[in-house]
Coordinates of C-alpha atoms and ligand atoms in Angstrom, one line a residue:
M83 CA 10.2 -18.2 24.5
P84 CA 11.1 -15.9 21.2
E85 CA 14.8 -16.2 20.5
V86 CA 15.2 -12.7 19.2
N87 CA 13.8 -9.7 21.4
V88 CA 13.8 -6.0 19.8
P89 CA 16.5 -4.2 22.0
E90 CA 15.4 -1.8 24.7
G91 CA 14.1 1.9 23.5
T92 CA 14.4 1.6 19.8
A93 CA 12.0 1.8 17.2
V94 CA 11.2 -1.3 14.9
A95 CA 8.7 -1.7 12.1
V96 CA 6.2 -4.7 11.9
I97 CA 5.5 -5.8 8.7
V98 CA 2.6 -8.5 7.7
A99 CA 3.7 -10.2 4.3
R100 CA 1.3 -12.2 2.2
D101 CA 3.0 -15.1 -0.2
G102 CA 6.3 -13.2 0.2
R103 CA 4.7 -9.7 -0.9
V104 CA 5.0 -6.8 1.8
P105 CA 2.1 -4.3 1.5
V106 CA 2.1 -0.6 0.2
G107 CA 3.9 1.6 2.7
A108 CA 6.4 -1.5 4.1
A109 CA 9.4 0.4 3.0
E110 CA 8.3 3.8 4.3
A111 CA 7.5 2.0 7.9
V112 CA 11.1 0.5 7.7
A113 CA 13.0 3.7 6.7
E114 CA 11.0 5.4 9.7
A115 CA 12.1 2.8 12.1
G116 CA 15.9 3.5 10.9
G117 CA 16.0 -0.3 9.3
Q118 CA 15.0 -2.6 12.2
V119 CA 11.9 -4.6 11.3
V120 CA 10.0 -7.7 12.1
V121 CA 8.1 -9.7 9.3
V122 CA 5.4 -12.0 10.1
G123 CA 3.0 -13.5 7.6
S124 CA 3.4 -16.0 4.5
G125 CA 6.6 -16.1 3.0
A126 CA 8.1 -13.9 5.7
Q127 CA 11.5 -14.8 4.8
E128 CA 11.3 -14.1 1.1
A129 CA 9.6 -10.6 2.2
A130 CA 12.5 -9.6 4.2
R131 CA 15.1 -10.3 1.7
T132 CA 13.2 -8.2 -0.7
L133 CA 12.5 -5.2 1.5
P134 CA 14.5 -2.0 0.7
G135 CA 16.3 -0.4 3.5
V136 CA 16.6 -3.0 6.1
V137 CA 19.6 -2.9 8.5
R138 CA 18.3 -5.8 10.5
A139 CA 14.9 -8.0 10.1
R140 CA 13.7 -10.5 12.2
W141 CA 11.3 -12.7 10.5
A142 CA 8.7 -15.5 11.5
D143 CA 6.7 -17.4 8.6
T144 CA 3.4 -17.3 10.2
G145 CA 1.5 -19.3 7.1
P146 CA -1.3 -18.3 5.2
G147 CA -4.3 -17.0 6.7
F148 CA -3.3 -13.9 9.0
R149 CA -5.0 -14.1 12.8
P150 CA -3.9 -10.6 13.8
A151 CA -5.0 -11.3 17.8
V152 CA -2.7 -14.7 17.6
I153 CA 0.1 -12.6 16.0
A154 CA -0.1 -9.9 18.0
A155 CA -0.4 -12.3 21.3
A156 CA 2.9 -13.8 19.8
L157 CA 4.7 -10.7 18.8
A158 CA 4.1 -8.9 22.3
E159 CA 7.0 -10.0 23.9
V160 CA 9.3 -9.7 20.9
V161 CA 8.4 -5.8 20.6
A162 CA 7.9 -5.3 24.4
G163 CA 11.2 -3.2 24.9
A164 CA 10.9 -1.4 21.5
A165 CA 9.9 2.3 22.4
L166 CA 8.5 3.2 19.0
V167 CA 6.4 0.1 17.0
I168 CA 5.8 1.4 13.3
L169 CA 3.1 -0.5 10.9
P170 CA 2.1 0.5 7.7
A171 CA -1.8 1.5 7.6
S172 CA -2.2 -1.3 5.0
P173 CA -5.2 -3.6 5.8
D174 CA -3.3 -5.7 7.6
G175 CA -1.4 -2.9 9.3
R176 CA -4.6 -1.6 10.4
D177 CA -5.6 -4.7 11.8
L178 CA -2.4 -5.5 13.8
A179 CA -1.7 -2.5 15.3
P180 CA -4.4 -1.8 17.8
R181 CA -4.1 -5.4 18.8
L182 CA -0.5 -5.0 19.3
A183 CA -0.8 -1.6 21.3
A184 CA -3.4 -3.3 23.4
A185 CA -1.2 -6.4 23.8
T186 CA 1.8 -4.5 24.8
D187 CA -0.4 -2.0 27.0
R188 CA 0.7 1.3 25.3
P189 CA -1.2 3.8 23.1
L190 CA -2.3 3.8 19.4
V191 CA -1.4 6.6 17.4
A192 CA -3.3 5.9 13.9
R193 CA -2.7 7.1 10.4
A194 CA 0.8 9.5 11.1
L195 CA 2.1 11.2 8.4
G196 CA 5.5 10.6 10.2
T197 CA 7.0 10.1 13.4
E198 CA 10.3 10.1 15.6
L199 CA 11.7 9.2 18.8
S200 CA 13.6 10.7 21.2
T201 CA 14.1 10.7 24.8
N202 CA 13.5 13.1 27.9
D203 CA 15.8 14.6 30.4
D204 CA 15.1 11.0 32.5
G205 CA 15.9 9.0 29.6
D206 CA 12.3 8.3 28.8
P207 CA 11.3 7.5 25.4
V208 CA 9.1 10.4 24.0
V209 CA 6.9 9.7 20.7
R210 CA 6.2 12.3 18.5
A211 CA 4.0 12.1 15.3
Q212 CA 2.1 14.1 12.7
V213 CA -1.4 12.8 12.3
G214 CA -2.8 14.0 9.0
R215 CA -6.8 15.4 8.8
V216 CA -9.2 17.0 6.3
D217 CA -7.3 15.1 3.2
D218 CA -4.1 15.6 5.2
R219 CA -4.3 19.3 4.7
I220 CA -4.4 20.0 8.5
L221 CA -1.4 18.1 10.3
V222 CA -1.9 17.5 13.9
P223 CA 1.0 17.2 16.2
V224 CA 0.6 14.3 18.8
E225 CA 3.5 13.7 21.6
V226 CA 3.2 10.4 23.6
H227 CA 5.4 10.4 26.9
G228 CA 6.4 6.7 27.0
P229 CA 6.2 4.0 24.2
A230 CA 3.6 3.8 21.3
V231 CA 2.4 2.0 18.3
V232 CA 1.9 4.2 15.3
T233 CA 0.5 3.5 12.1
L234 CA 1.9 5.3 9.1
A235 CA 0.0 6.6 6.4
V236 CA 0.6 5.1 3.0
G237 CA 2.5 7.8 0.8
G238 CA 3.1 10.0 3.8
R239 CA 7.0 9.5 3.5
A240 CA 9.1 8.4 0.3
G241 CA 10.2 4.7 0.5
G242 CA 11.4 2.4 -2.1
H243 CA 9.8 -0.3 -4.2
G244 CA 9.6 -3.6 -2.1
D245 CA 11.6 -5.8 -4.9
D246 CA 15.3 -5.0 -4.8
G247 CA 16.3 -5.9 -1.3
S248 CA 18.9 -4.2 1.2
T249 CA 22.6 -5.4 0.6
G250 CA 23.8 -6.1 3.9
A251 CA 21.1 -6.5 5.7
V252 CA 21.1 -9.2 8.5
L253 CA 18.1 -11.3 8.6
E254 CA 17.1 -13.3 11.5
E255 CA 14.6 -16.1 11.8
L256 CA 12.4 -15.4 15.0
T257 CA 10.5 -18.4 16.9
L258 CA 7.4 -16.7 18.1
A259 CA 6.3 -18.5 21.4
P260 CA 3.0 -20.2 20.9
T261 CA -0.1 -18.4 22.2
A262 CA -3.2 -19.8 23.9
S263 CA -5.3 -19.3 20.5
A264 CA -2.4 -20.7 18.3
T265 CA -2.7 -23.8 20.1
G266 CA -6.0 -24.5 19.6
D267 CA -7.6 -23.1 22.5
G268 CA -9.2 -20.5 20.2
T269 CA -9.6 -16.7 20.8
P270 CA -12.7 -14.4 20.2
L271 CA -11.1 -11.9 18.5
D272 CA -9.7 -13.6 15.3
P273 CA -12.5 -15.0 13.2
D274 CA -11.9 -18.5 12.0
L275 CA -10.6 -19.2 8.4
V276 CA -12.9 -20.8 6.1
E277 CA -11.4 -20.0 2.7
L278 CA -8.6 -18.1 0.9
L279 CA -10.1 -16.3 -2.1
A280 CA -7.9 -14.6 -4.7
P281 CA -8.9 -11.0 -5.1
D282 CA -11.4 -10.2 -7.6
L283 CA -9.5 -7.8 -10.2
H284 CA -12.4 -5.7 -10.9
T285 CA -13.2 -4.9 -7.1
M286 CA -10.2 -5.3 -5.1
D287 CA -8.5 -2.8 -3.2
L288 CA -6.2 -0.6 -5.6
S289 CA -3.5 -0.1 -3.1
D290 CA -3.2 -4.1 -3.4
A291 CA -2.8 -4.2 -6.9
T292 CA 0.3 -5.4 -8.4
R293 CA -0.6 -4.0 -12.1
V294 CA -2.6 -0.9 -12.5
V295 CA -4.0 0.4 -15.6
A296 CA -5.3 4.1 -14.9
G297 CA -7.0 6.4 -17.4
G298 CA -7.1 10.2 -17.6
A299 CA -9.0 13.2 -19.1
G300 CA -7.3 11.8 -22.4
L301 CA -9.3 8.5 -22.3
A302 CA -12.4 10.6 -22.8
A303 CA -11.3 12.9 -25.4
G304 CA -14.3 13.7 -27.8
L305 CA -16.8 11.7 -25.6
D306 CA -19.7 13.0 -23.6
D307 CA -20.2 11.8 -20.1
A308 CA -21.8 8.8 -21.0
G309 CA -19.3 7.7 -23.6
A310 CA -17.0 8.4 -21.0
A311 CA -18.4 6.1 -18.5
G312 CA -18.5 3.7 -20.7
S313 CA -14.8 4.1 -21.8
F314 CA -13.9 3.5 -17.9
A315 CA -15.9 0.7 -17.3
L316 CA -14.0 -1.0 -20.6
L317 CA -11.0 0.3 -18.6
V318 CA -12.0 -1.9 -15.6
R319 CA -12.5 -5.2 -17.6
V320 CA -9.3 -4.6 -19.8
A321 CA -7.1 -4.0 -16.5
A322 CA -8.5 -7.4 -15.1
A323 CA -7.7 -9.1 -18.6
L324 CA -4.2 -7.8 -18.1
G325 CA -4.0 -9.1 -14.3
G326 CA -4.6 -5.9 -12.8
S327 CA -6.8 -2.9 -11.5
A328 CA -8.2 0.1 -13.2
G329 CA -7.4 3.2 -11.4
A330 CA -8.0 7.0 -12.6
T331 CA -7.2 10.6 -12.2
R332 CA -9.3 13.4 -10.4
V333 CA -10.5 14.6 -13.4
A334 CA -12.3 11.2 -14.4
T335 CA -13.5 11.0 -10.4
D336 CA -14.9 14.4 -10.3
A337 CA -16.6 14.2 -13.5
G338 CA -18.4 10.9 -12.6
W339 CA -17.1 8.8 -15.1
T340 CA -15.9 6.1 -12.4
G341 CA -15.8 6.0 -8.8
Y342 CA -13.7 7.8 -6.3
E343 CA -12.5 4.6 -4.9
R344 CA -10.2 4.3 -8.1
Q345 CA -8.9 7.8 -8.0
I346 CA -4.7 7.7 -7.7
G347 CA -3.0 10.4 -6.2
T348 CA -2.5 12.6 -3.0
T349 CA -6.2 12.8 -2.2
G350 CA -6.8 9.4 -3.3
V351 CA -5.4 6.0 -3.1
T352 CA -1.6 5.6 -2.9
V353 CA -0.6 2.4 -5.2
D354 CA 2.6 0.7 -5.7
P355 CA 2.5 -1.5 -8.5
D356 CA 5.2 -3.9 -10.5
L357 CA 3.3 -2.1 -13.7
Y358 CA 1.5 1.1 -14.2
V359 CA -0.1 1.6 -17.5
A360 CA -1.3 5.2 -17.6
L361 CA -4.3 6.1 -20.6
G362 CA -4.5 9.6 -21.4
V363 CA -2.9 10.8 -18.0
S364 CA -0.8 13.9 -18.1
G365 CA 1.3 13.1 -14.9
A366 CA 0.5 16.0 -12.8
A367 CA 2.2 16.0 -9.6
Q368 CA -0.9 15.3 -7.6
H369 CA -1.4 12.1 -9.3
T370 CA 1.8 10.9 -9.4
G371 CA 2.2 11.6 -5.8
G372 CA 0.4 8.6 -5.4
V373 CA 2.0 6.4 -7.8
G374 CA 4.5 5.3 -5.9
T375 CA 7.7 3.5 -7.4
P376 CA 6.5 1.1 -10.5
R377 CA 9.0 -0.9 -11.6
H378 CA 7.6 -0.4 -15.2
V379 CA 5.7 2.6 -16.5
V380 CA 3.6 2.9 -19.7
S381 CA 2.2 6.0 -21.1
V382 CA -0.4 6.7 -23.8
N383 CA -0.8 9.9 -24.8
T384 CA -0.9 12.1 -27.8
D385 CA 1.6 14.5 -26.1
P386 CA 5.1 12.9 -26.3
S387 CA 6.4 15.6 -24.0
C388 CA 3.9 15.3 -21.3
P389 CA 5.2 14.5 -17.7
M390 CA 3.6 11.2 -17.7
T391 CA 5.5 9.9 -20.4
A392 CA 8.7 11.9 -19.3
M393 CA 8.6 9.1 -16.5
A394 CA 7.6 5.9 -18.6
D395 CA 10.0 3.3 -19.7
L396 CA 7.6 2.9 -22.7
G397 CA 6.0 6.1 -24.3
L398 CA 3.3 5.3 -27.0
V399 CA 2.1 8.7 -29.0
T400 CA -1.3 7.5 -29.8
D401 CA -4.9 7.9 -29.0
A402 CA -5.8 6.2 -25.7
G403 CA -9.5 5.5 -26.3
A404 CA -8.7 3.7 -29.8
L405 CA -6.0 1.6 -28.3
L406 CA -8.2 0.7 -25.2
A407 CA -10.8 -0.3 -27.5
E408 CA -8.4 -2.7 -29.5
L409 CA -7.2 -4.2 -26.3
G410 CA -10.8 -4.6 -25.4
R411 CA -11.5 -6.4 -28.7
R412 CA -8.0 -8.8 -28.5
F413 CA -9.0 -9.7 -25.1
G414 CA -12.6 -10.0 -25.8
V415 CA -13.9 -7.8 -23.1
D416 CA -15.4 -5.0 -25.5
G417 CA -18.9 -7.0 -25.6
D418 CA -21.1 -4.6 -22.9
T419 CA -19.1 -1.0 -23.5
A420 CA -21.8 0.7 -25.2
T421 CA -23.7 2.8 -22.5
G422 CA -25.7 4.9 -25.0
G423 CA -22.9 7.6 -24.7
G424 CA -20.9 8.7 -27.7
R425 CA -19.0 11.7 -29.2
A426 CA -19.9 14.8 -27.5
Ligands
FAD501 C1 -5.4 20.1 -3.7 C2 -5.5 19.0 -5.0 C3 -5.4 17.7 -4.8 C4 -5.6 16.7 -6.2 N1 -5.3 15.8 -5.8 C5 -5.3 14.6 -7.2 C6 -5.5 13.2 -7.0 O1 -5.3 12.7 -5.7 N2 -5.4 12.6 -8.1 C7 -5.0 13.0 -9.4 O2 -5.2 12.9 -10.6 N3 -5.4 14.6 -9.4 C8 -5.5 15.4 -8.3 N4 -5.5 16.6 -8.4 C9 -5.7 17.4 -10.2 C10 -4.2 17.4 -10.8 O3 -3.6 18.3 -10.7 C11 -4.5 17.3 -12.6 O4 -5.5 18.1 -12.4 C12 -4.9 15.9 -12.7 O5 -4.2 14.8 -12.0 C13 -4.9 16.0 -14.3 O6 -5.7 14.6 -14.8 P1 -5.6 14.2 -16.2 O7 -4.3 13.6 -16.5 O8 -6.7 12.9 -16.2 O9 -6.0 15.3 -17.1 P2 -5.3 16.6 -18.1 O10 -4.2 16.8 -17.0 O11 -6.3 17.4 -18.5 O12 -4.5 15.8 -19.1 C14 -5.0 14.9 -20.2 C15 -3.9 14.2 -20.6 O13 -4.4 13.2 -21.6 C16 -3.7 13.2 -23.2 N5 -4.6 13.2 -23.9 C17 -5.7 14.1 -24.7 N6 -6.4 13.6 -25.6 C18 -5.9 12.3 -25.8 C19 -5.9 11.1 -26.4 N7 -6.9 11.2 -27.7 N8 -5.5 9.9 -26.4 C20 -4.2 10.0 -25.3 N9 -3.9 11.1 -24.6 C21 -4.8 12.2 -24.7 C22 -3.6 15.3 -23.0 O14 -2.1 15.2 -23.6 C23 -2.8 15.2 -21.7 O15 -1.7 14.9 -21.3 C24 -5.6 17.4 -7.5 C25 -5.5 18.9 -7.6 C26 -5.4 19.5 -6.5 C27 -5.3 20.8 -6.7

C-alpha cells in the first residue's frame, strides 16, 4: 500500500526523473499544479530536491530503465484522489500520461498550453485547458467535467530552471505498491530493457541536451548556401566535442543550412540547458522564447549590443565562423568540413 496518497480534489504534477535530472518542462508542470508533485524514476529524491516551486514533493526512486506501464499501475492509487494530474509533454511524460489516464479511468488532454482546476456548483471538479493547434497559433479550449490527466506543452508557461530547488519544500518518500508486472509476471505494455545507451550527442533530441551550441545567420556571414551548410555540419561536431547538441535559429533552418529539428524557438524546440552558446544569433524574442532559463549563456557576435549578448554571462565580440573553425581545429573535428561551398 502506498504510504502517501495525493489529497482528494487537488492538482498534482507527476515528474519522471532520469539520474536525478528532471525533464524540460518539469518546473512548468509543478508551477501549474501549485507546487504539489510526485517524482518517480532514477534519482527521484535528488530531482525532487532540485525542482523549483515545490511546496510538497512525494518521491519514489524506481531505479534505472523507466517502465511506464509498471509506474502507471503503481501510481494509480497514489493519484486516484487528485482531480488534476499534470505531466510535462516530455518524452517520458508523454509515455506515462496515457497509461496513467487509463489506469485511473479518466480522460487525457494532450499538450495543453495551460490548465486550471475548479469546481462546479455541486463541488465536483472541472478541468479546463487550452490546447495549442497550428504551431500554437490557435488555442482550443477544452473542458472536462470530472478529473483529468493533462500533459503540458514545454515552454507554454514560464518556469524556472531545475537546479536551485525550493526553500521550505516538504519532501516525503513514497512507497509504491508492487504491481504484477513489477513482481516479475511481466506486462505486454512495457518493453524489456536490454541495455541503456548514452544518447548520441550528434543526433539526440535537443530538448534533452544539457549543453546547446546554437548557430544563427551570423555563423554563415559571407558564405554561400553550401558553405553555410558546411559551417552548420561543423557546428554539430564542435557541439558534440563540447558535450552538447547543436541548435539553430529559424533563419538557418529556413535557408536549409540545417534541419528543422534543430530549430530553437517559439515555432521550434524548447530547450533548457545548463549552458547555451549562441554563435551569430541576434536573440530575437521568437528564438529566446525557446531557450528556457540556462544557467550560463555565451554569445559570440560582431554586434556587442545585440539582445543575445545582452542576456549573456559572457559576450565575445568576434567573427563566429572563425571562432567555430578554430574550435574545430583544436578539438580535431574539422576534418570533413569542406562541402564544396565557400564565400558568396
Ligand atoms: C511567427 C514567427 C515565428 C518565429 N519562430 C522562430 C523560432 O522558432 N526560432 C527562431 O530562431 N526564430 C524564429 N522566428 C524568426 C525570428 O524573428 C528571427 O528572425 C530569427 O530568430 C533571427 O535569426 P538569427 O539570429 O539567426 O538572424 P539575425 O537576426 O539576422 O541575426 C544575425 C546575427 O548575427 C550577427 N552577425 C553577423 N555577422 C556575424 C559574424 N561574422 N560573426 C558573428 N556574428 C555575426 C549579427 O550581428 C546578428 O546579431 C520567428 C519569426 C516569426 C515571425
